[in-house]
Every structure is written in structure tokens, then in C-alpha cells.
PDB file of C-alpha atoms in Angstrom:
ATOM      1  CA  MET A 850     -56.951 -59.699 -24.861  1.00 56.00           C
ATOM      2  CA  GLU A 851     -56.097 -61.963 -21.673  1.00 69.00           C
ATOM      3  CA  LYS A 852     -53.344 -60.752 -20.263  1.00 85.00           C
ATOM      4  CA  GLY A 853     -50.285 -63.328 -21.518  1.00 89.00           C
ATOM      5  CA  ARG A 854     -46.076 -63.536 -20.500  1.00 97.00           C
ATOM      6  CA  ILE A 855     -43.462 -60.935 -21.187  1.00 98.00           C
ATOM      7  CA  LEU A 856     -40.847 -62.715 -22.064  1.00 98.00           C
ATOM      8  CA  LEU A 857     -36.935 -61.024 -20.955  1.00 98.00           C
ATOM      9  CA  ALA A 858     -33.985 -61.424 -22.503  1.00 97.00           C
ATOM     10  CA  VAL A 859     -31.067 -58.828 -22.444  1.00 95.00           C
ATOM     11  CA  THR A 860     -27.093 -59.027 -22.855  1.00 91.00           C
ATOM     12  CA  GLY A 861     -25.376 -56.559 -21.251  1.00 83.00           C
ATOM     13  CA  PHE A 862     -27.820 -54.759 -18.837  1.00 83.00           C
ATOM     14  CA  HIS A 863     -28.805 -56.596 -15.597  1.00 86.00           C
ATOM     15  CA  PRO A 864     -32.113 -58.194 -15.267  1.00 93.00           C
ATOM     16  CA  GLN A 865     -33.666 -58.679 -12.033  1.00 95.00           C
ATOM     17  CA  ARG A 866     -34.273 -54.105 -12.085  1.00 95.00           C
ATOM     18  CA  TRP A 867     -36.279 -54.684 -15.059  1.00 96.00           C
ATOM     19  CA  ARG A 868     -37.611 -57.909 -13.560  1.00 97.00           C
ATOM     20  CA  ASP A 869     -38.609 -56.436 -10.493  1.00 97.00           C
ATOM     21  CA  LEU A 870     -40.529 -54.220 -12.666  1.00 97.00           C
ATOM     22  CA  LEU A 871     -42.288 -55.261 -15.028  1.00 97.00           C
ATOM     23  CA  SER A 872     -43.033 -58.001 -12.714  1.00 97.00           C
ATOM     24  CA  ALA A 873     -45.754 -55.591 -10.749  1.00 94.00           C
ATOM     25  CA  GLU A 874     -47.878 -56.131 -13.223  1.00 95.00           C
ATOM     26  CA  ARG A 875     -46.983 -58.916 -15.334  1.00 97.00           C
ATOM     27  CA  GLU A 876     -45.895 -62.603 -14.860  1.00 97.00           C
ATOM     28  CA  VAL A 877     -42.033 -62.713 -16.548  1.00 98.00           C
ATOM     29  CA  VAL A 878     -40.214 -65.024 -18.007  1.00 97.00           C
ATOM     30  CA  LEU A 879     -36.041 -65.063 -19.050  1.00 96.00           C
ATOM     31  CA  GLU A 880     -37.003 -67.830 -21.236  1.00 96.00           C
ATOM     32  CA  PRO A 881     -39.868 -69.525 -23.242  1.00 96.00           C
ATOM     33  CA  ASP A 882     -41.173 -72.867 -22.207  1.00 96.00           C
ATOM     34  CA  GLY A 883     -40.253 -74.393 -25.272  1.00 96.00           C
ATOM     35  CA  ALA A 884     -40.084 -72.333 -28.618  1.00 95.00           C
ATOM     36  CA  LYS A 885     -43.707 -72.639 -28.776  1.00 97.00           C
ATOM     37  CA  ASP A 886     -44.328 -71.584 -25.890  1.00 97.00           C
ATOM     38  CA  PRO A 887     -48.669 -70.199 -26.380  1.00 97.00           C
ATOM     39  CA  SER A 888     -47.995 -67.835 -23.093  1.00 97.00           C
ATOM     40  CA  ILE A 889     -45.900 -66.254 -23.974  1.00 98.00           C
ATOM     41  CA  THR A 890     -47.708 -62.762 -25.007  1.00 98.00           C
ATOM     42  CA  TYR A 891     -45.078 -59.712 -25.572  1.00 98.00           C
ATOM     43  CA  ALA A 892     -41.571 -59.769 -25.255  1.00 98.00           C
ATOM     44  CA  VAL A 893     -38.509 -57.329 -24.087  1.00 98.00           C
ATOM     45  CA  VAL A 894     -35.057 -57.082 -25.402  1.00 98.00           C
ATOM     46  CA  TRP A 895     -31.679 -56.387 -26.440  1.00 96.00           C
ATOM     47  CA  LYS A 896     -29.415 -58.472 -28.325  1.00 94.00           C
ATOM     48  CA  HIS A 897     -31.290 -61.477 -27.324  1.00 96.00           C
ATOM     49  CA  LYS A 898     -30.375 -64.747 -29.032  1.00 95.00           C
ATOM     50  CA  PRO A 899     -31.197 -65.535 -32.433  1.00 96.00           C
ATOM     51  CA  ASN A 900     -34.584 -67.024 -33.093  1.00 97.00           C
ATOM     52  CA  LEU A 901     -35.624 -66.908 -29.794  1.00 97.00           C
ATOM     53  CA  MET A 902     -39.214 -65.306 -30.693  1.00 98.00           C
ATOM     54  CA  SER A 903     -39.476 -66.773 -34.318  1.00 97.00           C
ATOM     55  CA  SER A 904     -42.392 -69.754 -33.297  1.00 97.00           C
ATOM     56  CA  LEU A 905     -44.158 -68.011 -30.583  1.00 98.00           C
ATOM     57  CA  PRO A 906     -47.100 -68.007 -32.117  1.00 97.00           C
ATOM     58  CA  ASN A 907     -48.819 -65.282 -29.696  1.00 97.00           C
ATOM     59  CA  LEU A 908     -46.385 -62.337 -29.627  1.00 98.00           C
ATOM     60  CA  ARG A 909     -48.287 -60.344 -30.486  1.00 97.00           C
ATOM     61  CA  ALA A 910     -44.958 -57.024 -29.632  1.00 98.00           C
ATOM     62  CA  ILE A 911     -41.573 -56.498 -29.264  1.00 98.00           C
ATOM     63  CA  PHE A 912     -39.706 -53.923 -26.514  1.00 98.00           C
ATOM     64  CA  SER A 913     -36.636 -52.616 -27.348  1.00 97.00           C
ATOM     65  CA  ILE A 914     -35.012 -52.009 -23.933  1.00 94.00           C
ATOM     66  CA  GLY A 915     -32.337 -49.696 -25.837  1.00 88.00           C
ATOM     67  CA  ALA A 916     -32.730 -45.985 -28.009  1.00 84.00           C
ATOM     68  CA  GLY A 917     -31.707 -48.547 -31.482  1.00 90.00           C
ATOM     69  CA  VAL A 918     -33.019 -51.498 -32.574  1.00 95.00           C
ATOM     70  CA  ASP A 919     -30.787 -52.597 -35.242  1.00 95.00           C
ATOM     71  CA  HIS A 920     -29.945 -55.460 -32.511  1.00 95.00           C
ATOM     72  CA  ILE A 921     -33.736 -56.541 -33.070  1.00 97.00           C
ATOM     73  CA  PHE A 922     -33.466 -56.880 -36.927  1.00 96.00           C
ATOM     74  CA  ALA A 923     -29.580 -58.415 -36.928  1.00 95.00           C
ATOM     75  CA  ASP A 924     -32.485 -61.693 -35.854  1.00 97.00           C
ATOM     76  CA  PRO A 925     -32.876 -64.015 -38.987  1.00 97.00           C
ATOM     77  CA  GLY A 926     -35.478 -65.348 -36.882  1.00 97.00           C
ATOM     78  CA  LEU A 927     -37.301 -61.971 -36.467  1.00 98.00           C
ATOM     79  CA  PRO A 928     -41.316 -62.708 -36.224  1.00 97.00           C
ATOM     80  CA  ASP A 929     -43.614 -60.159 -38.279  1.00 97.00           C
ATOM     81  CA  VAL A 930     -44.832 -58.064 -34.938  1.00 98.00           C
ATOM     82  CA  PRO A 931     -45.058 -55.051 -34.073  1.00 98.00           C
ATOM     83  CA  ILE A 932     -41.567 -53.429 -32.716  1.00 98.00           C
ATOM     84  CA  VAL A 933     -41.929 -50.786 -29.954  1.00 97.00           C
ATOM     85  CA  LYS A 934     -38.793 -48.855 -29.548  1.00 94.00           C
ATOM     86  CA  VAL A 935     -37.658 -46.533 -26.092  1.00 88.00           C
ATOM     87  CA  VAL A 936     -38.303 -42.822 -26.103  1.00 89.00           C
ATOM     88  CA  ALA A 937     -39.197 -41.194 -23.130  1.00 91.00           C
ATOM     89  CA  ASP A 938     -37.795 -38.032 -20.984  1.00 92.00           C
ATOM     90  CA  ASN A 939     -35.130 -39.241 -19.057  1.00 93.00           C
ATOM     91  CA  LEU A 940     -33.278 -41.029 -21.982  1.00 94.00           C
ATOM     92  CA  THR A 941     -33.705 -37.729 -23.911  1.00 95.00           C
ATOM     93  CA  GLN A 942     -32.139 -35.524 -20.971  1.00 96.00           C
ATOM     94  CA  TYR A 943     -29.343 -37.704 -20.514  1.00 97.00           C
ATOM     95  CA  MET A 944     -28.329 -37.072 -24.512  1.00 98.00           C
ATOM     96  CA  THR A 945     -28.850 -33.992 -24.496  1.00 98.00           C
ATOM     97  CA  GLU A 946     -26.953 -33.346 -21.783  1.00 98.00           C
ATOM     98  CA  TYR A 947     -24.282 -35.222 -23.029  1.00 98.00           C
ATOM     99  CA  VAL A 948     -24.109 -34.051 -26.414  1.00 98.00           C
ATOM    100  CA  VAL A 949     -24.409 -30.481 -24.361  1.00 98.00           C
ATOM    101  CA  TRP A 950     -21.268 -31.585 -22.509  1.00 98.00           C
ATOM    102  CA  ARG A 951     -19.152 -32.316 -25.505  1.00 98.00           C
ATOM    103  CA  VAL A 952     -20.448 -29.933 -27.358  1.00 98.00           C
ATOM    104  CA  LEU A 953     -19.701 -27.254 -24.868  1.00 98.00           C
ATOM    105  CA  ASP A 954     -15.883 -29.038 -23.275  1.00 98.00           C
ATOM    106  CA  HIS A 955     -14.600 -28.398 -27.395  1.00 98.00           C
ATOM    107  CA  HIS A 956     -16.082 -24.909 -27.953  1.00 98.00           C
ATOM    108  CA  ARG A 957     -13.948 -24.085 -24.594  1.00 98.00           C
ATOM    109  CA  GLN A 958     -11.020 -25.713 -25.978  1.00 97.00           C
ATOM    110  CA  GLY A 959     -11.232 -28.433 -22.765  1.00 98.00           C
ATOM    111  CA  LEU A 960      -8.551 -30.273 -24.565  1.00 97.00           C
ATOM    112  CA  LEU A 961      -6.148 -27.885 -25.096  1.00 97.00           C
ATOM    113  CA  TYR A 962      -7.219 -26.859 -21.179  1.00 98.00           C
ATOM    114  CA  ARG A 963      -6.314 -30.395 -19.403  1.00 97.00           C
ATOM    115  CA  SER A 964      -2.864 -30.095 -21.239  1.00 97.00           C
ATOM    116  CA  GLN A 965      -1.839 -27.235 -20.195  1.00 98.00           C
ATOM    117  CA  GLN A 966      -2.448 -27.855 -16.553  1.00 98.00           C
ATOM    118  CA  LEU A 967      -0.444 -30.848 -16.398  1.00 97.00           C
ATOM    119  CA  LYS A 968       2.294 -28.531 -17.829  1.00 98.00           C
ATOM    120  CA  LYS A 969       1.824 -25.966 -14.852  1.00 98.00           C
ATOM    121  CA  ILE A 970       0.668 -23.442 -17.898  1.00 98.00           C
ATOM    122  CA  TRP A 971      -1.084 -20.155 -17.426  1.00 98.00           C
ATOM    123  CA  HIS A 972      -2.128 -19.176 -20.741  1.00 97.00           C
ATOM    124  CA  GLU A 973      -5.573 -17.779 -22.279  1.00 97.00           C
ATOM    125  CA  PRO A 974      -6.294 -18.579 -25.711  1.00 95.00           C
ATOM    126  CA  GLN A 975      -8.598 -16.438 -27.793  1.00 94.00           C
ATOM    127  CA  GLN A 976     -12.565 -18.240 -27.548  1.00 96.00           C
ATOM    128  CA  ARG A 977     -14.867 -17.294 -30.307  1.00 96.00           C
ATOM    129  CA  PRO A 978     -18.567 -16.950 -28.710  1.00 97.00           C
ATOM    130  CA  ALA A 979     -21.132 -19.770 -30.168  1.00 98.00           C
ATOM    131  CA  GLY A 980     -22.091 -17.655 -33.289  1.00 97.00           C
ATOM    132  CA  ASP A 981     -19.050 -18.395 -35.123  1.00 96.00           C
ATOM    133  CA  ILE A 982     -19.379 -22.074 -34.131  1.00 97.00           C
ATOM    134  CA  SER A 983     -21.865 -24.742 -36.462  1.00 98.00           C
ATOM    135  CA  VAL A 984     -22.364 -27.438 -35.178  1.00 98.00           C
ATOM    136  CA  GLY A 985     -24.466 -29.683 -37.405  1.00 98.00           C
ATOM    137  CA  ILE A 986     -26.446 -32.701 -35.820  1.00 98.00           C
ATOM    138  CA  MET A 987     -26.428 -35.916 -38.381  1.00 98.00           C
ATOM    139  CA  GLY A 988     -29.856 -37.554 -36.930  1.00 98.00           C
ATOM    140  CA  LEU A 989     -32.867 -35.013 -36.414  1.00 97.00           C
ATOM    141  CA  GLY A 990     -35.161 -37.567 -34.884  1.00 94.00           C
ATOM    142  CA  SER A 991     -36.760 -36.793 -30.478  1.00 94.00           C
ATOM    143  CA  LEU A 992     -32.744 -37.058 -29.578  1.00 96.00           C
ATOM    144  CA  GLY A 993     -31.067 -34.708 -32.252  1.00 98.00           C
ATOM    145  CA  ARG A 994     -34.233 -32.105 -32.022  1.00 98.00           C
ATOM    146  CA  ALA A 995     -34.056 -32.106 -28.180  1.00 98.00           C
ATOM    147  CA  ALA A 996     -30.412 -31.613 -28.207  1.00 98.00           C
ATOM    148  CA  ALA A 997     -30.540 -28.869 -30.784  1.00 98.00           C
ATOM    149  CA  SER A 998     -32.971 -27.039 -29.285  1.00 98.00           C
ATOM    150  CA  VAL A 999     -30.699 -26.768 -26.365  1.00 98.00           C
ATOM    151  CA  LEU A1000     -27.526 -25.804 -28.267  1.00 98.00           C
ATOM    152  CA  LEU A1001     -29.377 -23.060 -30.435  1.00 98.00           C
ATOM    153  CA  SER A1002     -30.627 -21.421 -27.330  1.00 98.00           C
ATOM    154  CA  LEU A1003     -26.858 -21.314 -25.677  1.00 98.00           C
ATOM    155  CA  GLY A1004     -26.312 -18.921 -29.150  1.00 98.00           C
ATOM    156  CA  PHE A1005     -24.561 -21.547 -31.637  1.00 98.00           C
ATOM    157  CA  ALA A1006     -25.941 -21.813 -35.540  1.00 98.00           C
ATOM    158  CA  VAL A1007     -26.925 -25.504 -35.671  1.00 98.00           C
ATOM    159  CA  ASN A1008     -27.940 -27.379 -38.839  1.00 98.00           C
ATOM    160  CA  GLY A1009     -29.276 -30.632 -39.403  1.00 98.00           C
ATOM    161  CA  TRP A1010     -29.131 -33.688 -41.623  1.00 98.00           C
ATOM    162  CA  SER A1011     -31.156 -35.910 -42.335  1.00 97.00           C
ATOM    163  CA  ARG A1012     -32.352 -39.152 -44.062  1.00 95.00           C
ATOM    164  CA  THR A1013     -35.841 -37.712 -45.749  1.00 95.00           C
ATOM    165  CA  ASP A1014     -36.412 -34.140 -45.154  1.00 96.00           C
ATOM    166  CA  ARG A1015     -36.898 -32.813 -41.198  1.00 97.00           C
ATOM    167  CA  PRO A1016     -37.624 -28.799 -41.138  1.00 98.00           C
ATOM    168  CA  MET A1017     -37.115 -27.323 -37.464  1.00 98.00           C
ATOM    169  CA  ASN A1018     -37.185 -23.814 -36.474  1.00 98.00           C
ATOM    170  CA  GLY A1019     -34.141 -21.866 -36.715  1.00 98.00           C
ATOM    171  CA  VAL A1020     -32.248 -25.020 -37.521  1.00 98.00           C
ATOM    172  CA  ALA A1021     -30.748 -25.141 -41.612  1.00 98.00           C
ATOM    173  CA  THR A1022     -31.764 -28.438 -42.496  1.00 98.00           C
ATOM    174  CA  TYR A1023     -30.631 -31.324 -44.981  1.00 98.00           C
ATOM    175  CA  SER A1024     -31.767 -33.750 -46.267  1.00 98.00           C
ATOM    176  CA  GLY A1025     -30.693 -37.340 -48.688  1.00 97.00           C
ATOM    177  CA  GLU A1026     -27.785 -38.082 -50.721  1.00 97.00           C
ATOM    178  CA  ALA A1027     -27.649 -34.901 -52.277  1.00 98.00           C
ATOM    179  CA  GLY A1028     -27.703 -32.631 -48.683  1.00 98.00           C
ATOM    180  CA  LEU A1029     -25.345 -34.125 -47.203  1.00 98.00           C
ATOM    181  CA  ILE A1030     -22.222 -32.606 -48.637  1.00 98.00           C
ATOM    182  CA  PRO A1031     -23.689 -29.364 -48.178  1.00 98.00           C
ATOM    183  CA  PHE A1032     -24.577 -29.944 -44.455  1.00 98.00           C
ATOM    184  CA  LEU A1033     -21.235 -31.350 -43.922  1.00 98.00           C
ATOM    185  CA  ASN A1034     -19.764 -27.838 -45.229  1.00 98.00           C
ATOM    186  CA  ALA A1035     -21.188 -26.154 -42.819  1.00 98.00           C
ATOM    187  CA  THR A1036     -20.043 -27.761 -40.106  1.00 98.00           C
ATOM    188  CA  ASP A1037     -17.633 -27.439 -38.102  1.00 98.00           C
ATOM    189  CA  ILE A1038     -18.515 -29.946 -35.586  1.00 98.00           C
ATOM    190  CA  LEU A1039     -20.812 -33.102 -36.209  1.00 98.00           C
ATOM    191  CA  VAL A1040     -23.144 -35.045 -34.320  1.00 99.00           C
ATOM    192  CA  VAL A1041     -23.583 -38.457 -35.030  1.00 98.00           C
ATOM    193  CA  LEU A1042     -27.183 -39.062 -34.028  1.00 98.00           C
ATOM    194  CA  LEU A1043     -28.152 -41.697 -36.468  1.00 97.00           C
ATOM    195  CA  PRO A1044     -30.350 -45.289 -35.907  1.00 96.00           C
ATOM    196  CA  LEU A1045     -27.645 -48.170 -37.841  1.00 96.00           C
ATOM    197  CA  THR A1046     -29.402 -49.394 -40.746  1.00 95.00           C
ATOM    198  CA  PRO A1047     -27.291 -51.039 -43.485  1.00 95.00           C
ATOM    199  CA  ASP A1048     -27.583 -47.443 -45.154  1.00 95.00           C
ATOM    200  CA  THR A1049     -25.647 -45.730 -42.334  1.00 97.00           C
ATOM    201  CA  GLN A1050     -23.427 -48.247 -41.385  1.00 97.00           C
ATOM    202  CA  GLY A1051     -20.351 -47.012 -41.915  1.00 98.00           C
ATOM    203  CA  ILE A1052     -21.031 -43.157 -42.895  1.00 98.00           C
ATOM    204  CA  ILE A1053     -18.431 -41.862 -40.519  1.00 98.00           C
ATOM    205  CA  ASN A1054     -16.138 -42.910 -42.813  1.00 98.00           C
ATOM    206  CA  TYR A1055     -12.480 -40.642 -43.917  1.00 98.00           C
ATOM    207  CA  GLY A1056     -14.190 -39.152 -47.160  1.00 98.00           C
ATOM    208  CA  VAL A1057     -16.828 -37.455 -44.742  1.00 98.00           C
ATOM    209  CA  LEU A1058     -14.497 -36.533 -42.555  1.00 98.00           C
ATOM    210  CA  LYS A1059     -13.185 -34.822 -45.395  1.00 98.00           C
ATOM    211  CA  GLU A1060     -15.788 -32.396 -46.523  1.00 98.00           C
ATOM    212  CA  LEU A1061     -15.776 -30.899 -42.606  1.00 98.00           C
ATOM    213  CA  ARG A1062     -15.631 -27.112 -42.896  1.00 96.00           C
ATOM    214  CA  LYS A1063     -11.294 -26.917 -40.785  1.00 89.00           C
ATOM    215  CA  ARG A1064     -11.157 -23.066 -41.626  1.00 88.00           C
ATOM    216  CA  ASN A1065     -13.439 -22.095 -38.270  1.00 89.00           C
ATOM    217  CA  GLY A1066     -13.753 -20.114 -35.229  1.00 90.00           C
ATOM    218  CA  LEU A1067     -12.113 -24.099 -33.030  1.00 94.00           C
ATOM    219  CA  GLY A1068      -8.835 -24.119 -35.571  1.00 93.00           C
ATOM    220  CA  GLY A1069     -10.728 -27.275 -37.148  1.00 96.00           C
ATOM    221  CA  SER A1070     -13.166 -29.981 -37.087  1.00 98.00           C
ATOM    222  CA  VAL A1071     -14.601 -31.920 -34.795  1.00 98.00           C
ATOM    223  CA  LEU A1072     -17.029 -35.309 -34.136  1.00 98.00           C
ATOM    224  CA  ILE A1073     -19.174 -36.322 -31.358  1.00 99.00           C
ATOM    225  CA  ASN A1074     -21.029 -39.773 -32.449  1.00 98.00           C
ATOM    226  CA  ALA A1075     -23.584 -40.711 -29.486  1.00 98.00           C
ATOM    227  CA  GLY A1076     -24.988 -42.862 -31.426  1.00 97.00           C
ATOM    228  CA  ARG A1077     -24.174 -46.063 -32.587  1.00 97.00           C
ATOM    229  CA  GLY A1078     -20.883 -47.481 -33.213  1.00 97.00           C
ATOM    230  CA  ARG A1079     -21.082 -49.050 -36.398  1.00 98.00           C
ATOM    231  CA  LEU A1080     -22.265 -45.701 -38.147  1.00 98.00           C
ATOM    232  CA  GLN A1081     -18.171 -44.789 -38.463  1.00 98.00           C
ATOM    233  CA  LYS A1082     -15.021 -45.833 -39.284  1.00 98.00           C
ATOM    234  CA  ASP A1083     -12.666 -46.516 -36.476  1.00 98.00           C
ATOM    235  CA  ALA A1084      -9.806 -46.928 -38.762  1.00 98.00           C
ATOM    236  CA  ASP A1085     -10.367 -43.517 -40.507  1.00 98.00           C
ATOM    237  CA  ILE A1086     -11.667 -41.650 -37.467  1.00 98.00           C
ATOM    238  CA  VAL A1087      -7.417 -42.296 -35.985  1.00 98.00           C
ATOM    239  CA  ARG A1088      -6.301 -40.847 -39.192  1.00 98.00           C
ATOM    240  CA  ALA A1089      -8.992 -37.862 -40.108  1.00 98.00           C
ATOM    241  CA  LEU A1090      -6.697 -37.315 -36.197  1.00 98.00           C
ATOM    242  CA  ASP A1091      -3.824 -37.585 -37.284  1.00 98.00           C
ATOM    243  CA  ASP A1092      -3.158 -36.432 -40.704  1.00 98.00           C
ATOM    244  CA  GLY A1093      -5.110 -32.947 -39.581  1.00 97.00           C
ATOM    245  CA  THR A1094      -8.869 -33.948 -40.648  1.00 98.00           C
ATOM    246  CA  LEU A1095     -10.312 -33.846 -37.176  1.00 98.00           C
ATOM    247  CA  LYS A1096      -9.052 -31.214 -34.305  1.00 98.00           C
ATOM    248  CA  GLU A1097     -10.909 -33.193 -32.013  1.00 98.00           C
ATOM    249  CA  ALA A1098     -13.119 -36.580 -30.970  1.00 98.00           C
ATOM    250  CA  SER A1099     -15.738 -37.685 -28.822  1.00 99.00           C
ATOM    251  CA  LEU A1100     -16.710 -40.639 -29.108  1.00 99.00           C
ATOM    252  CA  ASP A1101     -19.542 -42.748 -27.014  1.00 98.00           C
ATOM    253  CA  VAL A1102     -19.925 -45.827 -29.396  1.00 98.00           C
ATOM    254  CA  PHE A1103     -17.720 -48.313 -31.417  1.00 98.00           C
ATOM    255  CA  GLU A1104     -17.606 -50.133 -33.728  1.00 98.00           C
ATOM    256  CA  VAL A1105     -16.598 -53.435 -31.743  1.00 98.00           C
ATOM    257  CA  GLU A1106     -17.302 -52.962 -28.376  1.00 96.00           C
ATOM    258  CA  PRO A1107     -16.215 -53.543 -25.054  1.00 96.00           C
ATOM    259  CA  LEU A1108     -13.289 -50.950 -27.279  1.00 98.00           C
ATOM    260  CA  PRO A1109     -10.307 -53.531 -27.240  1.00 98.00           C
ATOM    261  CA  LYS A1110      -7.757 -52.705 -25.175  1.00 98.00           C
ATOM    262  CA  THR A1111      -4.885 -52.275 -27.965  1.00 98.00           C
ATOM    263  CA  SER A1112      -6.961 -49.969 -29.038  1.00 98.00           C
ATOM    264  CA  PRO A1113      -5.370 -46.363 -30.667  1.00 98.00           C
ATOM    265  CA  LEU A1114      -7.815 -44.351 -29.267  1.00 98.00           C
ATOM    266  CA  TRP A1115      -7.449 -45.485 -26.148  1.00 98.00           C
ATOM    267  CA  ARG A1116      -4.649 -43.391 -25.810  1.00 97.00           C
ATOM    268  CA  HIS A1117      -4.367 -40.579 -28.191  1.00 98.00           C
ATOM    269  CA  PRO A1118      -4.257 -37.452 -27.497  1.00 97.00           C
ATOM    270  CA  LYS A1119      -6.702 -35.505 -29.023  1.00 98.00           C
ATOM    271  CA  VAL A1120      -9.579 -38.268 -28.501  1.00 98.00           C
ATOM    272  CA  PHE A1121     -11.847 -38.470 -25.562  1.00 98.00           C
ATOM    273  CA  VAL A1122     -14.102 -42.027 -24.690  1.00 98.00           C
ATOM    274  CA  THR A1123     -17.212 -43.175 -22.411  1.00 98.00           C
ATOM    275  CA  PRO A1124     -18.145 -46.533 -22.684  1.00 97.00           C
ATOM    276  CA  HIS A1125     -21.113 -46.158 -24.349  1.00 96.00           C
ATOM    277  CA  ALA A1126     -22.896 -44.041 -21.571  1.00 96.00           C
ATOM    278  CA  ALA A1127     -24.343 -40.952 -22.994  1.00 97.00           C
ATOM    279  CA  ALA A1128     -28.043 -42.197 -22.239  1.00 96.00           C
ATOM    280  CA  THR A1129     -28.146 -45.431 -20.416  1.00 91.00           C
ATOM    281  CA  SER A1130     -31.503 -47.175 -20.208  1.00 91.00           C
ATOM    282  CA  ASP A1131     -33.154 -47.088 -16.444  1.00 92.00           C
ATOM    283  CA  PRO A1132     -35.738 -49.764 -16.554  1.00 94.00           C
ATOM    284  CA  VAL A1133     -37.214 -47.191 -13.288  1.00 94.00           C
ATOM    285  CA  HIS A1134     -38.390 -44.692 -16.427  1.00 94.00           C
ATOM    286  CA  LEU A1135     -38.955 -47.817 -18.964  1.00 95.00           C
ATOM    287  CA  ALA A1136     -40.913 -49.797 -17.736  1.00 96.00           C
ATOM    288  CA  PRO A1137     -43.839 -48.298 -16.580  1.00 96.00           C
ATOM    289  CA  ILE A1138     -43.590 -46.838 -20.581  1.00 96.00           C
ATOM    290  CA  MET A1139     -43.659 -50.787 -21.697  1.00 97.00           C
ATOM    291  CA  LEU A1140     -46.627 -51.804 -19.313  1.00 97.00           C
ATOM    292  CA  ARG A1141     -48.376 -48.839 -20.207  1.00 96.00           C
ATOM    293  CA  GLN A1142     -48.295 -49.502 -23.301  1.00 97.00           C
ATOM    294  CA  MET A1143     -49.160 -53.232 -23.413  1.00 97.00           C
ATOM    295  CA  ASP A1144     -52.249 -52.371 -21.442  1.00 96.00           C
ATOM    296  CA  ALA A1145     -53.342 -49.719 -24.126  1.00 96.00           C
ATOM    297  CA  PHE A1146     -52.749 -52.139 -26.566  1.00 96.00           C
ATOM    298  CA  GLU A1147     -54.860 -54.646 -24.991  1.00 94.00           C
ATOM    299  CA  ARG A1148     -57.595 -52.362 -25.486  1.00 94.00           C
ATOM    300  CA  GLY A1149     -57.279 -51.406 -29.183  1.00 95.00           C
ATOM    301  CA  GLU A1150     -55.391 -48.827 -29.139  1.00 97.00           C
ATOM    302  CA  LYS A1151     -52.396 -48.055 -31.291  1.00 96.00           C
ATOM    303  CA  LEU A1152     -48.902 -48.339 -29.864  1.00 97.00           C
ATOM    304  CA  ASP A1153     -46.740 -45.388 -29.758  1.00 95.00           C
ATOM    305  CA  ASN A1154     -43.214 -45.068 -31.453  1.00 95.00           C
ATOM    306  CA  LEU A1155     -43.425 -48.635 -33.536  1.00 97.00           C
ATOM    307  CA  VAL A1156     -40.599 -48.835 -35.898  1.00 96.00           C
ATOM    308  CA  ASP A1157     -40.919 -48.314 -39.106  1.00 95.00           C
ATOM    309  CA  ARG A1158     -39.390 -52.106 -40.889  1.00 94.00           C
ATOM    310  CA  LYS A1159     -38.775 -50.234 -44.558  1.00 92.00           C
ATOM    311  CA  ALA A1160     -36.246 -47.874 -42.914  1.00 92.00           C
ATOM    312  CA  GLY A1161     -35.008 -50.109 -39.967  1.00 93.00           C
ATOM    313  CA  TYR A1162     -36.046 -47.307 -37.267  1.00 93.00           C
TER     314      TYR A1162
END
């Protein structure tokens, strides 16, 4: 196979860094030369314009520069070619750091201590050991399993839920619709790392949050969402925080991003907000992985980390 050009179509990322790194081995363009440009063989995308790739006759594969691929499936003119999701050690490391940071902050009562500092209160509340706290991870893919491993090493009890059975040593695993409520009932801190699909959109709603275990060593249940914003119902989270269904929440993603300035989540005293920064895609690490995949594919090798179109991730 001859090396064709890469179409780089990204929104929300600065394209120049990606272009510079990908251009080390292949020609990169930001727009095709017409809807039926025959020179484009690969597309590297994030929230691209609809129908941008629908008529490219020699397109061989699409690469997402972020962990999610729901933005690709939103394209009504999505061509029938392989879709590759990003899996990289540094991205996994970033996500693990975020999850562990937020779990430990909630476990060690960071919100209370920050409040006490503002009021100049010198008081040490009771601190429960990690083994008394159950962290439930929704989504046991590569990111969820990496976070679970570190949390286990810190002594937390860890549960996991996924669409299909995904056994993991040391983790109490649940799956499917039948396993969701038992999983929630056994969870004190809920960590959401699910992909966004039609089945998971809005899954973090008031009814689900009500099922979390409330009589626990934390004094209430906690939500951490570092997955996708449309997995949750922002208004339901506010309701759950206000009526005590949730004790606290750490949110990195939201239904609408950037989070509107009118959102009550910005100033809610029980919420920790970050701007979709848990695991930012770094082109220095990811561009070489994509180029290696393209070279291998052209040698007749299989692409790694392919998206299952039927499952949606």
C-alpha cells in the first residue's frame, strides 16, 4: 500500500501540535480536496464536522484522539471503515491519578477540612480506614481496571460493574441490568468511567444515585464522574446533593461543556469541579502510536483497540 494523506479534523484541541507530529512521517491536511478526495487514507478526528468523511473513497481507518468515540458515531455520514480508540499508558496514568486523587480526597474528608480552614476551626474528625470504604467503578475497561488496581493496593474494597461480565482478581464484579442495583447497594464511592452509548446516556440519574449505600464510614455516598458528561443528569445530581442522597461529588464532565456559568454546580458547596481535565490527550504520546498503527496496517497487520460498532465503544 502507498502512504496516503492524513485528514486531521479536530475541535477543542489545537491542531498544530498534532499536525507537526503526524507530519513527521505522512502528509497531513486539515481539509480534504473536495468531498471525494482520493488521497486521504486515514482520518484523525475529534468532534469533526458531520459528513466530512462520508465520500472519501480510499479512507482505510478513523482514529479518535480522545478516549471516547461517541463523537464519531454522532456523524450521520460515518463511513464503514475501522475505528480505532486511543489507548496509551500516559492517558491511563492520568486517569488513574485523577480517580485516586478524588477517592482519597473524599475518603480523607478534604471538603470538611477546607471548610474548617476557612472558619479557622481546629478539629480532627474520626477517620475510617480504607478497608471500611467500598469504591464501585462503573466501566471495567483499561481505564477502570488500572484505577481499580491502585485502589486495591491502597486497601479499599473495590466493586466493578460493566455491561458484560469482566472478572478481575480482588474486585467484586457485577454485570448487566440484573447486577446494577446489587452493585450500587454495595458501593460508597461511585466512580463512573463508562463509554457513552445510547444505552448509557443519562444512566447516572436520581434513581440510580438513590441506590448507593448511605450508612457507611463516609457518612454518605459520593459520586465521581470522569467518563462522559452525557452519562449523567446534572439536575438529578444537584437534587441528590440538596436532599442528602449524595454527600459529595467530584465532576470532571457535564451534560453541556464548557459548564454554563448559570449552572448551580459551579457554586455548590458539596461539589468539586474540574474542566474535563482528568485525562487530556497528549499528542507527543499519541501521535507516534497512531503512526505505528498505520504502518502496521499497511503491512497487513491488524489494527489494535478497534471499536465494536455494535456495542458503540
